[in-house]
Coordinates of C-alpha atoms in Angstrom, one line a residue:
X1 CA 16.3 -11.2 -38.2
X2 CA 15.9 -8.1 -40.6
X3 CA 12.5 -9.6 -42.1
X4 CA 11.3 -10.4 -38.4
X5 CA 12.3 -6.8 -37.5
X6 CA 10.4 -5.6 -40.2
X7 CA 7.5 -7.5 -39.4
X8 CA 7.0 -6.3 -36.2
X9 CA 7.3 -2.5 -37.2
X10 CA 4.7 -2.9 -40.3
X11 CA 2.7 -4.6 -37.1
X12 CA 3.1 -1.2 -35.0
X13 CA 2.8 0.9 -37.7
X14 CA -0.5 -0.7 -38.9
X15 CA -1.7 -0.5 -34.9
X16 CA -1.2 3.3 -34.6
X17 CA -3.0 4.3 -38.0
X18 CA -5.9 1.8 -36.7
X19 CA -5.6 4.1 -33.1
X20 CA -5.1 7.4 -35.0
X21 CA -8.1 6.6 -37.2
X22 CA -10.5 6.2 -34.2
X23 CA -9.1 8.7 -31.8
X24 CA -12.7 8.9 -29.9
X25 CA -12.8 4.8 -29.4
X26 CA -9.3 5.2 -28.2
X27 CA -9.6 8.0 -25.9
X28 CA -12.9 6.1 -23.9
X29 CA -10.7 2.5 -23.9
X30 CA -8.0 4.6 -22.1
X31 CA -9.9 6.2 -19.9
X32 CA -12.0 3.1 -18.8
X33 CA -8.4 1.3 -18.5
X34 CA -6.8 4.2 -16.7
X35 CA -9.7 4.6 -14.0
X36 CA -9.8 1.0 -13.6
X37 CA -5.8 0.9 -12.4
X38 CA -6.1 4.3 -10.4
X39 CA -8.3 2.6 -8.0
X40 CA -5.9 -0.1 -7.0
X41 CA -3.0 1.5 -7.6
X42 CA -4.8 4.7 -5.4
X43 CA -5.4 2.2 -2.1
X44 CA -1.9 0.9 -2.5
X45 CA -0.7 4.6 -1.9
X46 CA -2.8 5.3 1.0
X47 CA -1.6 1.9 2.7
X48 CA 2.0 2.8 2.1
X49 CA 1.9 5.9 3.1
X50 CA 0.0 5.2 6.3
X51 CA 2.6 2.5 6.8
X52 CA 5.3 5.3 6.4
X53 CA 3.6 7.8 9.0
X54 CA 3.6 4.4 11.4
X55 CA 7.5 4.5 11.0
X56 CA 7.7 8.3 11.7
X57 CA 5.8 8.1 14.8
X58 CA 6.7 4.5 16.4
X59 CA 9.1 4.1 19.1
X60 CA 10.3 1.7 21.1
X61 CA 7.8 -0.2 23.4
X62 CA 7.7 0.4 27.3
X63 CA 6.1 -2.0 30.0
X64 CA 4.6 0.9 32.4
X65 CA 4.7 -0.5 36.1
X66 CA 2.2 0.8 38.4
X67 CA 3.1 0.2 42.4
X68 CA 0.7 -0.2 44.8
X69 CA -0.2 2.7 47.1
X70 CA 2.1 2.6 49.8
X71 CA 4.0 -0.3 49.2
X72 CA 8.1 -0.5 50.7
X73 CA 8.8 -2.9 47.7
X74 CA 10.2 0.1 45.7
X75 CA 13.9 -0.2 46.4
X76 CA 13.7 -4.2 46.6
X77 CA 11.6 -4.0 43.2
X78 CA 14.4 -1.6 41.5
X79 CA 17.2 -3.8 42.3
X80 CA 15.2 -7.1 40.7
X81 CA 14.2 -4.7 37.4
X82 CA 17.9 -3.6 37.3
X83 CA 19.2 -7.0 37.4
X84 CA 16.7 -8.6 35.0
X85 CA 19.0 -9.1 31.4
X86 CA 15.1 -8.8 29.5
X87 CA 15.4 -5.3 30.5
X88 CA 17.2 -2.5 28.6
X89 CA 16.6 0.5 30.9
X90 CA 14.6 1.1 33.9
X91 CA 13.2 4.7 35.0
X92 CA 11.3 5.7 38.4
X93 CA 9.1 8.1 38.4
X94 CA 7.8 8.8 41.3
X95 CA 3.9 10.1 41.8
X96 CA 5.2 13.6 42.1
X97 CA 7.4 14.1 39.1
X98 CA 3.9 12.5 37.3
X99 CA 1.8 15.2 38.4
X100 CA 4.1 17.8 37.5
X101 CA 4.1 16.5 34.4
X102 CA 0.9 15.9 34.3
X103 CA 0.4 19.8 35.2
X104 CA 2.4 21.1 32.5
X105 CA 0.2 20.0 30.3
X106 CA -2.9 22.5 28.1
X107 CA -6.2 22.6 30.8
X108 CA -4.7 20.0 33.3
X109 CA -3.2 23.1 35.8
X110 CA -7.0 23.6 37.1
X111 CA -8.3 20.4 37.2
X112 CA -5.2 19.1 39.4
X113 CA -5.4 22.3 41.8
X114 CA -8.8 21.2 42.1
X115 CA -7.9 17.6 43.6
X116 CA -7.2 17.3 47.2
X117 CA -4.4 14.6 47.2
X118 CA -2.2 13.5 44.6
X119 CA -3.8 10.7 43.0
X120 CA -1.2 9.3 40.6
X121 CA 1.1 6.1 42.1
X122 CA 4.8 5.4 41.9
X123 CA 5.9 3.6 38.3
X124 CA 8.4 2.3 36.9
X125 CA 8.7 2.8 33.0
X126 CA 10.9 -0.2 31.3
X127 CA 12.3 -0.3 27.9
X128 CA 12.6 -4.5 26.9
X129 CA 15.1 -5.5 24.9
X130 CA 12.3 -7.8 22.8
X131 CA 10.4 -6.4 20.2
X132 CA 8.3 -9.0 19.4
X133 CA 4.3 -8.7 20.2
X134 CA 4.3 -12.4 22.3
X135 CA 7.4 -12.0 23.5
X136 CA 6.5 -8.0 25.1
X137 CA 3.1 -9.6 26.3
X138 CA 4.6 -12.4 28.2
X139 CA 7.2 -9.9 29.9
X140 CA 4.1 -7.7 30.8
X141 CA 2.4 -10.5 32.5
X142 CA 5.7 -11.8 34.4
X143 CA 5.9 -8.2 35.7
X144 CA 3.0 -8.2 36.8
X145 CA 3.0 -10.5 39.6
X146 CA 6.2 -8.9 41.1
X147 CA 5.3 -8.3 44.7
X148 CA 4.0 -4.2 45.3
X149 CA 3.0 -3.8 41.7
X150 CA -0.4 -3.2 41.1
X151 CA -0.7 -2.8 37.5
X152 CA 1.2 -3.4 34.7
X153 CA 0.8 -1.9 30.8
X154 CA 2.4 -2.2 27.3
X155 CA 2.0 0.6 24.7
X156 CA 2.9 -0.9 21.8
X157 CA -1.1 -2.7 21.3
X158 CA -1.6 0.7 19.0
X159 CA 1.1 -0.2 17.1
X160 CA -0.4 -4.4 16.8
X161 CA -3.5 -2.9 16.0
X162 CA -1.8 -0.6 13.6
X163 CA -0.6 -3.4 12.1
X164 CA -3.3 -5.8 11.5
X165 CA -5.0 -3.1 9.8
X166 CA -2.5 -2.4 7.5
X167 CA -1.9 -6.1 6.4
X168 CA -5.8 -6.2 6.5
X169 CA -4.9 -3.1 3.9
X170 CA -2.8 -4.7 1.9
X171 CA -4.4 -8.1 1.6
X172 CA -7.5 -5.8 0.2
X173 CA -5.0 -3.9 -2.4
X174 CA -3.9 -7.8 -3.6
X175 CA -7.9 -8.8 -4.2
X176 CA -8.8 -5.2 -5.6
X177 CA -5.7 -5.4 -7.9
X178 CA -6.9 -9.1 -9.3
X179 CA -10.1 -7.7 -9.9
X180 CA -9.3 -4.9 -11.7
X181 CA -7.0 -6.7 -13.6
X182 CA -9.4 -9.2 -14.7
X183 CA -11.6 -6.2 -15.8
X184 CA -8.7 -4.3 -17.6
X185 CA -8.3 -7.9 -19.7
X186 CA -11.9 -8.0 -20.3
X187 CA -12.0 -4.8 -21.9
X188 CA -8.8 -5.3 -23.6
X189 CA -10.7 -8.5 -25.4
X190 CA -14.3 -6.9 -26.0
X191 CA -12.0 -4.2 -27.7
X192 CA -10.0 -6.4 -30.2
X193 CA -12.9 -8.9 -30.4
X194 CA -14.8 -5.9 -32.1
X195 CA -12.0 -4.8 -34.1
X196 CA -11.3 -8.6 -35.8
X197 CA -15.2 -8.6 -36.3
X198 CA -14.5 -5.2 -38.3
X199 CA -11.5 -6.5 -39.7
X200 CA -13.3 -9.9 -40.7
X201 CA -12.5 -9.4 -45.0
X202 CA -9.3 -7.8 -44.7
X203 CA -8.7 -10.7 -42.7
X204 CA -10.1 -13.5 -45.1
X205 CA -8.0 -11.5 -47.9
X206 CA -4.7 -11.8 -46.3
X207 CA -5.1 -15.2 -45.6
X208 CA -5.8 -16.2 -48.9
X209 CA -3.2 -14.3 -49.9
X210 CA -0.6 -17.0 -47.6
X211 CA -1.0 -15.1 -44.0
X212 CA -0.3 -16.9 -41.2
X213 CA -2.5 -16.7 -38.1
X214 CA 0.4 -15.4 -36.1
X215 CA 0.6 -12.5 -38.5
X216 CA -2.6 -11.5 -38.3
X217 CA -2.9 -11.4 -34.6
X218 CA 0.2 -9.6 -34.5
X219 CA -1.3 -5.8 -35.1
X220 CA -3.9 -6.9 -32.5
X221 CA -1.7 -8.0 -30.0
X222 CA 0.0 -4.8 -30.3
X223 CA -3.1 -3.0 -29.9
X224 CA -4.0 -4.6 -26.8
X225 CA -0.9 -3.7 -25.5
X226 CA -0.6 0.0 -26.4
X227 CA -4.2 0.5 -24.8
X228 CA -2.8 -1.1 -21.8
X229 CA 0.4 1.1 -21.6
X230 CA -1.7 4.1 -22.3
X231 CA -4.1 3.2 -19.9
X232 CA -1.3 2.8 -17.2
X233 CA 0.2 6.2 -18.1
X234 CA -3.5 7.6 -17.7
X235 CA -3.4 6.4 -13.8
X236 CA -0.2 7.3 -13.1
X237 CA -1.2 11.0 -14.4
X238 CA -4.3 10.9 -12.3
X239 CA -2.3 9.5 -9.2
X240 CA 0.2 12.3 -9.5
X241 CA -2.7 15.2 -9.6
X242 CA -4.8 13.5 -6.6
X243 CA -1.0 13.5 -5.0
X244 CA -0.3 17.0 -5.8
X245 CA -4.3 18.4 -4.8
X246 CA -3.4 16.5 -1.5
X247 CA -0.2 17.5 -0.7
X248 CA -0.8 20.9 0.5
X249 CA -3.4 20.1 2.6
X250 CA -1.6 17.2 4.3
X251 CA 1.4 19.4 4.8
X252 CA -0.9 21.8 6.4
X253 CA -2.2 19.2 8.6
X254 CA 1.2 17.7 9.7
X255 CA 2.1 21.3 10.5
X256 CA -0.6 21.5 12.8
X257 CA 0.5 18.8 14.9
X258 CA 4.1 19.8 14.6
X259 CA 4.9 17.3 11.9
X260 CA 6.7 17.1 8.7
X261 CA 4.7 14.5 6.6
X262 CA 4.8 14.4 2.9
X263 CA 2.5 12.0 0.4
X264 CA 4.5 10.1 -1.8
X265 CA 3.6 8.7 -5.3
X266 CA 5.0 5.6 -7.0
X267 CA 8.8 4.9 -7.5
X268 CA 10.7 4.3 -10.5
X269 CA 10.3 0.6 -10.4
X270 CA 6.5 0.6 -9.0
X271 CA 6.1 2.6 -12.0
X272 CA 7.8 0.3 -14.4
X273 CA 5.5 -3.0 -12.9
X274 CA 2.7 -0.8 -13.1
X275 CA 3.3 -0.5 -16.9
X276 CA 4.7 -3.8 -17.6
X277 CA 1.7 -5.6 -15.5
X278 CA -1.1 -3.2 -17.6
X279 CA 0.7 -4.0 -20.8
X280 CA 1.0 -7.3 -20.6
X281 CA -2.7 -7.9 -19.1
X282 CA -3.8 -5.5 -22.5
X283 CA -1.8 -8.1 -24.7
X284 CA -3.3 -11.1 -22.8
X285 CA -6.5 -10.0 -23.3
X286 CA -5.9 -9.3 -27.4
X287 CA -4.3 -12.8 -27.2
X288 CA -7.2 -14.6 -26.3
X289 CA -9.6 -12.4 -28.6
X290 CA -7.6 -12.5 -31.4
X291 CA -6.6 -16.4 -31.0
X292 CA -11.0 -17.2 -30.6
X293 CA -12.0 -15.3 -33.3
X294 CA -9.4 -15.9 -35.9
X295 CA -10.1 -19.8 -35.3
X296 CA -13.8 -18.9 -36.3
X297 CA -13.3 -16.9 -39.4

């Protein structure tokens, strides 16, 4: 155990003089790395915080029912809502309490004293005790055909639309994230492929001198890893200053609209996948240089 120990830390040790030595080669890896993840990693954020804002301002769905004009179904029509076990709560509002309202809104005072008659119907506004899309639909269209209503709406087909676009979002964050990856292990193996090619008669040396192939890979496997690591750290630095540019003008922006809405970054354990994923796609990537090469040497 004490020899494997000190195997691996001669390994480490060896991988941060090679970094140390070529601080310039190092720094460009990184950044390439770091700027590859950020993009993802960057898309991911804005789909989860969008989702977040959904949650803020997302309420319970409402089946509007529009009567017809004139109709003496009203009091017949609110016994049958009341009565229905589908339905949570039941409001009438009659056409004048809508055009108050309607009235008390910015610029809507002069264009309704403009209007001869009160245009707005009678409605009833329903709260369903189903939350599910085809479940809300059906309701709607059952309602519908309940004699003296003329129209019937849902409002929650922002919030199906809302949704499609964010799993739309997210499916595009899974195929961005593959193909990042897939570059991030591309450049972790042009990296190490170039270093064994440097390495080529220090290499021959120490295998003539009894090395195993697993202990020469083992500096390079490290190497691929630290460059992955690093390269995670580097996006979650540039993540956290695009965050904190954008914060103030998103606070300013919620303000406006009466709003408290803050960007958030990555958690604690998003954080800890980010690095374990970028490390472990660095290593891959060594792995597979290393193992080629050394089999040609």
């Amino acid at each position: 155990m004490r020899n494997w120990l000190a195997q691996q830390r001669a390994a480490l040790t060896h991988t941060l003089v090679r970094l140390g030595a070529a601080p310039f080669a190092t720094v460009l890896t990184v950044l390439v790395i770091g700027v590859a993840l950020a993009l993802p990693v960057s898309l991911y954020l804005a789909v989860a915080n969008v989702a977040r804002l959904a949650t803020h301002v997302s309420h319970t769905p409402e089946i509007t029912l529009f009567l017809e004009d004139g109709s003496d179904q009203t009091q017949t029509l609110a016994r049958s809502l009341r009565a229905r076990k589908d339905l949570a709560r039941v409001r009438f509002v009659s056409r004048e309490e809508a055009l108050k309202g309607l009235a008390g809104r910015a610029g809507m005072a002069d264009v309704i004293a403009t209007l001869g008659r009160n245009p707005l119907p009678d409605a009833f506004v329903l709260t369903p005790k189903a939350t599910e899309p085809t479940a809300l639909e059906a309701l709607r269209q059952a309602l519908s055909r309940l004699p003296g209503v003329a129209r019937a709406t849902l409002d929650s087909a922002w919030a199906q639309r809302l949704a499609a676009w964010l799993a739309l979002g997210r499916d595009f964050v899974l195929i961005l994230a593959g193909l990042f990856g897939t570059a991030l292990v591309a450049v972790s193996f042009n990296t190490i492929r170039l270093q064994v090619l440097a390495q080529r008669e220090e290499i021959e040396v120490s295998r003539l001198l009894g090395a195993t192939d697993a202990f020469v890979r083992r500096p390079f496997l490290y190497l691929g890893t630290l460059q992955g690591l690093m390269g995670a750290l580097l996006a979650w630095l540039l993540l956290a200053a695009a965050l904190f540019f954008l914060g103030e003008r998103v606070d300013a922006l919620a303000a406006a609209y009466g709003a408290t809405f803050r960007l958030e970054g990555l958690g604690w354990h998003e954080t800890g996948l980010l690095l374990a994923l970028s490390g472990a796609l660095g290593w891959l990537g060594a792995w597979l240089a290393a193992t080629q090469h050394l089999r040609r040497l």
